[in-house]
PDB file of C-alpha atoms in Angstrom:
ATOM      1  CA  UNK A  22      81.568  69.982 123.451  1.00 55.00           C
ATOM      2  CA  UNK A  23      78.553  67.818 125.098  1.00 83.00           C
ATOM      3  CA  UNK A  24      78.101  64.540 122.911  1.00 89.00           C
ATOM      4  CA  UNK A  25      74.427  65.463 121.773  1.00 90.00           C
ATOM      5  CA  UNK A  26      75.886  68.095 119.920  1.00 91.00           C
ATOM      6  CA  UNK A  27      78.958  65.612 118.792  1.00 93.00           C
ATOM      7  CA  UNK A  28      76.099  63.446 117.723  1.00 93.00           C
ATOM      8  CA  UNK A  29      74.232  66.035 115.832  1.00 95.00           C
ATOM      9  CA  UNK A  30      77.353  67.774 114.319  1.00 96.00           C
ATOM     10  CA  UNK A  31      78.372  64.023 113.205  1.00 95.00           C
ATOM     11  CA  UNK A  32      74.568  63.354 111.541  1.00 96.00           C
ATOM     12  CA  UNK A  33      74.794  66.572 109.789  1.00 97.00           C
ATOM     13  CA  UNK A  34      77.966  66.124 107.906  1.00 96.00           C
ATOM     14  CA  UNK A  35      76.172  63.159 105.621  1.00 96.00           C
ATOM     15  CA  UNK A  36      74.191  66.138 104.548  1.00 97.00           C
ATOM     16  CA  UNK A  37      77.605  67.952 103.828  1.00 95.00           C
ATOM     17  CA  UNK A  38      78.925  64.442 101.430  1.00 94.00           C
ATOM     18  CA  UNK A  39      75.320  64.416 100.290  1.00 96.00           C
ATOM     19  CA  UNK A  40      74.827  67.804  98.503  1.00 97.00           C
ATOM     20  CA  UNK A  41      78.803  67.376  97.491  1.00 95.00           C
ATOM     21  CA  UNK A  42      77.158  64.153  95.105  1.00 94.00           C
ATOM     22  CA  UNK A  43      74.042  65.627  93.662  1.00 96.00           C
ATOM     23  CA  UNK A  44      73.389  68.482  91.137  1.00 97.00           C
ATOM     24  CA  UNK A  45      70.687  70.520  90.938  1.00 98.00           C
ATOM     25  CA  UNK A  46      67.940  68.421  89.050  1.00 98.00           C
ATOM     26  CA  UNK A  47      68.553  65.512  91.141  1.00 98.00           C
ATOM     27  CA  UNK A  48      68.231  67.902  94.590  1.00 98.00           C
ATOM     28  CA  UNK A  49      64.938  69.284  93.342  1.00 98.00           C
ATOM     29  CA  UNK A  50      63.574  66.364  91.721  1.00 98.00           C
ATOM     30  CA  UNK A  51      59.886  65.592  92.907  1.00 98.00           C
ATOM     31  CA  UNK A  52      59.271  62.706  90.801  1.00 98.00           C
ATOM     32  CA  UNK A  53      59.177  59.947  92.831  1.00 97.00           C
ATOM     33  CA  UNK A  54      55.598  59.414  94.471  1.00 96.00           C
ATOM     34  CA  UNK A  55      53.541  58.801  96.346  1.00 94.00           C
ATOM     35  CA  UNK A  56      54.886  62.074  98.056  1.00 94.00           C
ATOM     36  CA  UNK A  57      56.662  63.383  94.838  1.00 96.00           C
ATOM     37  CA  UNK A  58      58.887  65.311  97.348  1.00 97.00           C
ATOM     38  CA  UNK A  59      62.306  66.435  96.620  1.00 98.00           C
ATOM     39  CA  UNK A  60      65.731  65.728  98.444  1.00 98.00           C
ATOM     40  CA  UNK A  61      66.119  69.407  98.487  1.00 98.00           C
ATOM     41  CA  UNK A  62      62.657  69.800 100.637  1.00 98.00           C
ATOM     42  CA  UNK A  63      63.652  67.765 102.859  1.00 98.00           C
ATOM     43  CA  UNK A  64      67.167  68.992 103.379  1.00 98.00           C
ATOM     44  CA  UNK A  65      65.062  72.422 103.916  1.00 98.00           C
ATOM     45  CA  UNK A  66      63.619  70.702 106.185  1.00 97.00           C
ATOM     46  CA  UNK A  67      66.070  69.402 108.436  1.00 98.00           C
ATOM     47  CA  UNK A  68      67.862  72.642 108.337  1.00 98.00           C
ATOM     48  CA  UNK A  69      65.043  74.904 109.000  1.00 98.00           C
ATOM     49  CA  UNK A  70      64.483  72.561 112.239  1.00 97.00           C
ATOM     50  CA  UNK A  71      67.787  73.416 113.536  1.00 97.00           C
ATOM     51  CA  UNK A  72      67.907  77.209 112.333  1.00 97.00           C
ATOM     52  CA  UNK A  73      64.248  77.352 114.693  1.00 97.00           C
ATOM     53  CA  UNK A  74      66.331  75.644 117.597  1.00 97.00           C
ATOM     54  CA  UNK A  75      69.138  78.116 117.138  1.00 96.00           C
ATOM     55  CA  UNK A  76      66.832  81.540 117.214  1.00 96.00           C
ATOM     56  CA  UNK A  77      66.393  80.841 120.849  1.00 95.00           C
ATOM     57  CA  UNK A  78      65.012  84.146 122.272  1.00 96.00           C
ATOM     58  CA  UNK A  79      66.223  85.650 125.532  1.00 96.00           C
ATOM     59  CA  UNK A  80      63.266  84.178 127.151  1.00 97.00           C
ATOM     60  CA  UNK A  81      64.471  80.695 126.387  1.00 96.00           C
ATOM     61  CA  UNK A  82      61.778  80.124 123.666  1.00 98.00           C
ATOM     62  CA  UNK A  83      61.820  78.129 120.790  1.00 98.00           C
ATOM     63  CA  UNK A  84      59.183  78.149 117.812  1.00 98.00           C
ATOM     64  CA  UNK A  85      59.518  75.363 115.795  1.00 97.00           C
ATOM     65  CA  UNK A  86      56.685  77.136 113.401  1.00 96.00           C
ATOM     66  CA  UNK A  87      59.080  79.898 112.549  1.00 95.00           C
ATOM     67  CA  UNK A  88      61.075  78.055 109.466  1.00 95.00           C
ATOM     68  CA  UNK A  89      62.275  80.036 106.795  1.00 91.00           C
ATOM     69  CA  UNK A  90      61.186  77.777 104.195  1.00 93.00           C
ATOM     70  CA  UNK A  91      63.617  79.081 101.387  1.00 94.00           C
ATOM     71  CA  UNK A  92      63.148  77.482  97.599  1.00 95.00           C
ATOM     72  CA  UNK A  93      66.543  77.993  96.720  1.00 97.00           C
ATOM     73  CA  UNK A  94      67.899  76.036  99.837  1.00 97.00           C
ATOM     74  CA  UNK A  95      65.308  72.964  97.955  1.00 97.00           C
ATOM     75  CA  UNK A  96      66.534  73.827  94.403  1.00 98.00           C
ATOM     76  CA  UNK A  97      70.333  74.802  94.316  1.00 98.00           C
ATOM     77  CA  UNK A  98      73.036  72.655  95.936  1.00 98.00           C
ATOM     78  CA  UNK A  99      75.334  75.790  96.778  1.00 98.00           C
ATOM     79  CA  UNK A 100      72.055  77.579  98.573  1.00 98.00           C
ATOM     80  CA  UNK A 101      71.662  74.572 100.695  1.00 98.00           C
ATOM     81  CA  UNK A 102      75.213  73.714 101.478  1.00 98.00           C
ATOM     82  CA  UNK A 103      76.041  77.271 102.396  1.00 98.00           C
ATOM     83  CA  UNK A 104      72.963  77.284 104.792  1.00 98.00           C
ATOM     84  CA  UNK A 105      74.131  73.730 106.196  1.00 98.00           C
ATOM     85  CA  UNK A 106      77.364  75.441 106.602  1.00 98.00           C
ATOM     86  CA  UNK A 107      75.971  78.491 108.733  1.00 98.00           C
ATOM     87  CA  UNK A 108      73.871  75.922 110.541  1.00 97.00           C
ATOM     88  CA  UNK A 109      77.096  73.956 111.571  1.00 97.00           C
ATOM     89  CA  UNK A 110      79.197  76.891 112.713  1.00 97.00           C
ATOM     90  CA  UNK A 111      76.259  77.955 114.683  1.00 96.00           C
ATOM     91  CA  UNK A 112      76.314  74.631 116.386  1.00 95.00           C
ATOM     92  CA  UNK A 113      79.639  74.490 116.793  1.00 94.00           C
ATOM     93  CA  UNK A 114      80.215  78.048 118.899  1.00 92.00           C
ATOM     94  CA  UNK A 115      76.959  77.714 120.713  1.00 87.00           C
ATOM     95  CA  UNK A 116      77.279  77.950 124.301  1.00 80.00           C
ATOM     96  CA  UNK A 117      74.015  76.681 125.883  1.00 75.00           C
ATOM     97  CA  UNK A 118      74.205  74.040 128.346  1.00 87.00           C
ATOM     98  CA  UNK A 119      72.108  70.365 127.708  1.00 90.00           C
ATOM     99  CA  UNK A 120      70.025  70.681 130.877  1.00 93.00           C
ATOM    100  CA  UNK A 121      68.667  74.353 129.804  1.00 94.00           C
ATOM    101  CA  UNK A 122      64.923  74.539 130.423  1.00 97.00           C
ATOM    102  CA  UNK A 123      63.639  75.828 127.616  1.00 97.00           C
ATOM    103  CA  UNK A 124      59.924  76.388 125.882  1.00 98.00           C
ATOM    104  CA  UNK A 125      59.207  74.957 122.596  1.00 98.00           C
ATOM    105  CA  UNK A 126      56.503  75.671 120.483  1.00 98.00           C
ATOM    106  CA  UNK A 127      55.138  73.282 117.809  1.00 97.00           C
ATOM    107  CA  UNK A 128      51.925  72.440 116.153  1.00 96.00           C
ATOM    108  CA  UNK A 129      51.287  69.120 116.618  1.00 93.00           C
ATOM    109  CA  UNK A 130      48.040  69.164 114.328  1.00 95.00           C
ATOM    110  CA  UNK A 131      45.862  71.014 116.677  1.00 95.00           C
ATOM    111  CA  UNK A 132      47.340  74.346 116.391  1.00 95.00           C
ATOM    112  CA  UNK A 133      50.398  76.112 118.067  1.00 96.00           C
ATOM    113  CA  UNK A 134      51.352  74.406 121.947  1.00 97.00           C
ATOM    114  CA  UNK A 135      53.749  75.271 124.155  1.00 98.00           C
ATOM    115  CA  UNK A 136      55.749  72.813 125.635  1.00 97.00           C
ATOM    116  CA  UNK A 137      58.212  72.392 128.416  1.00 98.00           C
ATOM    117  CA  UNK A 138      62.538  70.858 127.169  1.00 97.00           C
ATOM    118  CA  UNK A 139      65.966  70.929 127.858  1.00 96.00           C
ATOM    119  CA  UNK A 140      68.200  72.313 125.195  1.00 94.00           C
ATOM    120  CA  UNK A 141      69.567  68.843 125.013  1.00 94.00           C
ATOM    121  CA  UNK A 142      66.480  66.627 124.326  1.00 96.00           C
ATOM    122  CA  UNK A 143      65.410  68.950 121.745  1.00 96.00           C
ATOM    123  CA  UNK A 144      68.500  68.572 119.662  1.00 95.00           C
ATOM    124  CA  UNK A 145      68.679  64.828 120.001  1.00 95.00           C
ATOM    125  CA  UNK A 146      64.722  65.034 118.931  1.00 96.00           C
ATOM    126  CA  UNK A 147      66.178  67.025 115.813  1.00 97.00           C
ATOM    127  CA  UNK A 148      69.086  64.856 115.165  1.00 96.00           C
ATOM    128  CA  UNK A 149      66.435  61.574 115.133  1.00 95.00           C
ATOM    129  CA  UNK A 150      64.748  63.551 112.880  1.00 96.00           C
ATOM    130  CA  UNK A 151      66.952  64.164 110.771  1.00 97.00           C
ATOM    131  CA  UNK A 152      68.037  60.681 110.401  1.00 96.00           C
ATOM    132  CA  UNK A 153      64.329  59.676 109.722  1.00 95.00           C
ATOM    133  CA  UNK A 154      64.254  62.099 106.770  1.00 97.00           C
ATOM    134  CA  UNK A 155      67.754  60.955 105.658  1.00 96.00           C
ATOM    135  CA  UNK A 156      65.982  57.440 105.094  1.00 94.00           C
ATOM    136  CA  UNK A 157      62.924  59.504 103.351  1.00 96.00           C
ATOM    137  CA  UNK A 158      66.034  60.900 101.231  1.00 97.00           C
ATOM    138  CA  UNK A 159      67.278  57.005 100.591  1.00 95.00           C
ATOM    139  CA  UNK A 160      64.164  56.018  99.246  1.00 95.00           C
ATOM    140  CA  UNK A 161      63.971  58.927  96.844  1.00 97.00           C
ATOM    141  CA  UNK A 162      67.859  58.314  95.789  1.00 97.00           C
ATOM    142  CA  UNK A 163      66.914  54.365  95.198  1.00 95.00           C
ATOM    143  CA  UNK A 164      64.125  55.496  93.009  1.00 96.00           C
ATOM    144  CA  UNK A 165      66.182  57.497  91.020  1.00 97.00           C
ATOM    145  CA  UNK A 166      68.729  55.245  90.830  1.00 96.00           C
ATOM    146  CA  UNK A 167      71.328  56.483  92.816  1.00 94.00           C
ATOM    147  CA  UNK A 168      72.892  55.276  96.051  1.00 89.00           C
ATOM    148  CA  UNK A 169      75.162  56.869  98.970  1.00 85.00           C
ATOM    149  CA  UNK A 170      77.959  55.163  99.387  1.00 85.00           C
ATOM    150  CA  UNK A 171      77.584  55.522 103.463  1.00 85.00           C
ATOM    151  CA  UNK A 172      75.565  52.290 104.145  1.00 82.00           C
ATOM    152  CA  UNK A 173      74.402  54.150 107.467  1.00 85.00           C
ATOM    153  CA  UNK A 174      72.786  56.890 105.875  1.00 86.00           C
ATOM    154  CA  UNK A 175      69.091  56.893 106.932  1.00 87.00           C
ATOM    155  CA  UNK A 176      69.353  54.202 110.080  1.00 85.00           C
ATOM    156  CA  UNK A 177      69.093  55.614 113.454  1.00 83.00           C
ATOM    157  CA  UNK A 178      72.643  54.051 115.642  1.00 82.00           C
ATOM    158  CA  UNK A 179      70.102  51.879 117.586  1.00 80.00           C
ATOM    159  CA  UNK A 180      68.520  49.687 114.448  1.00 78.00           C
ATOM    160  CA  UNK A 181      69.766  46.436 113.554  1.00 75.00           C
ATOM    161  CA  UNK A 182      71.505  45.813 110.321  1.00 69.00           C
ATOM    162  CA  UNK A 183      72.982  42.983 108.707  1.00 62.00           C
ATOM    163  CA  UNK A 184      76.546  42.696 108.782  1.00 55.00           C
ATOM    164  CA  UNK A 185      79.197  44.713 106.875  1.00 52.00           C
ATOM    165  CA  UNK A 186      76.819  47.669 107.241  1.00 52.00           C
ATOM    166  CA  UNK A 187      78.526  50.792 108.474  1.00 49.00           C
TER     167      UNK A 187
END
């Protein structure tokens, strides 16, 4: 196994201890402005993101418009950790190789564009996205009170932090 997907199948497991120390109210929360979006959404998110990279087609296309978008994934922690689940097996038997040219679609604000990867840059793109919503996720936990006990949680491996932070 390449280590971008080590990396990425390491990231995602603090979404595996996450939805193992919430319940339902606190995934779907969306009290906490200015947003007022929920852990859940986000977790939707991030997993949508990777289900899009994962539906390569046999041309070696990617939309990253085509996202499921499911509710329950946002409001039920057994809908989202069974699609985390599928998401991680998925990573785990795929075969493509890092420096696979592929095409990626995206809207980048100006409608739909096609754009030119490798396999491997687009899943460490997702897996710094994901941690930047896993700090979106800290915020909303420390305004509802509640803290991960994985210090790491929501800072990219490259940022500073004081010591004893791991």
């Amino acid at each position: 196994m390449n280590t971008i997907l080590q990396a990425t199948l390491k990231t995602l497991q603090k979404t595996e201890y996450l939805l193992l120390n919430l319940d339902d109210g606190t995934l779907s929360d969306v009290s906490v402005s200015p947003y007022y979006s929920s852990i859940g959404g986000h977790i939707r998110h991030i997993l949508d993101f990777y289900d899009c990279i994962l539906n390569m087609d046999e041309n070696n296309r990617i939309d990253l418009t085509a996202r499921q978008r499911n509710i329950n994934v946002e409001t039920c922690c057994n809908h989202a950790s069974d699609y985390l689940k599928g998401i991680i097996e998925r990573l785990k038997t795929m075969e493509t190789r890092p420096d696979l040219e592929v095409t990626v679609t995206d809207d980048l604000g100006m409608g739909a564009t096609d754009m030119p990867y490798t396999y491997g840059a687009l899943l460490a793109q997702a897996n710094s996205h994901t941690i930047h919503h896993y700090a979106i996720i800290n915020y909303i936990l420390d305004r509802l009170g509640l803290t991960m006990k994985d210090h790491s949680f929501g800072y990219n491996p490259t940022t500073p932090q004081a010591s004893g932070l791991n």
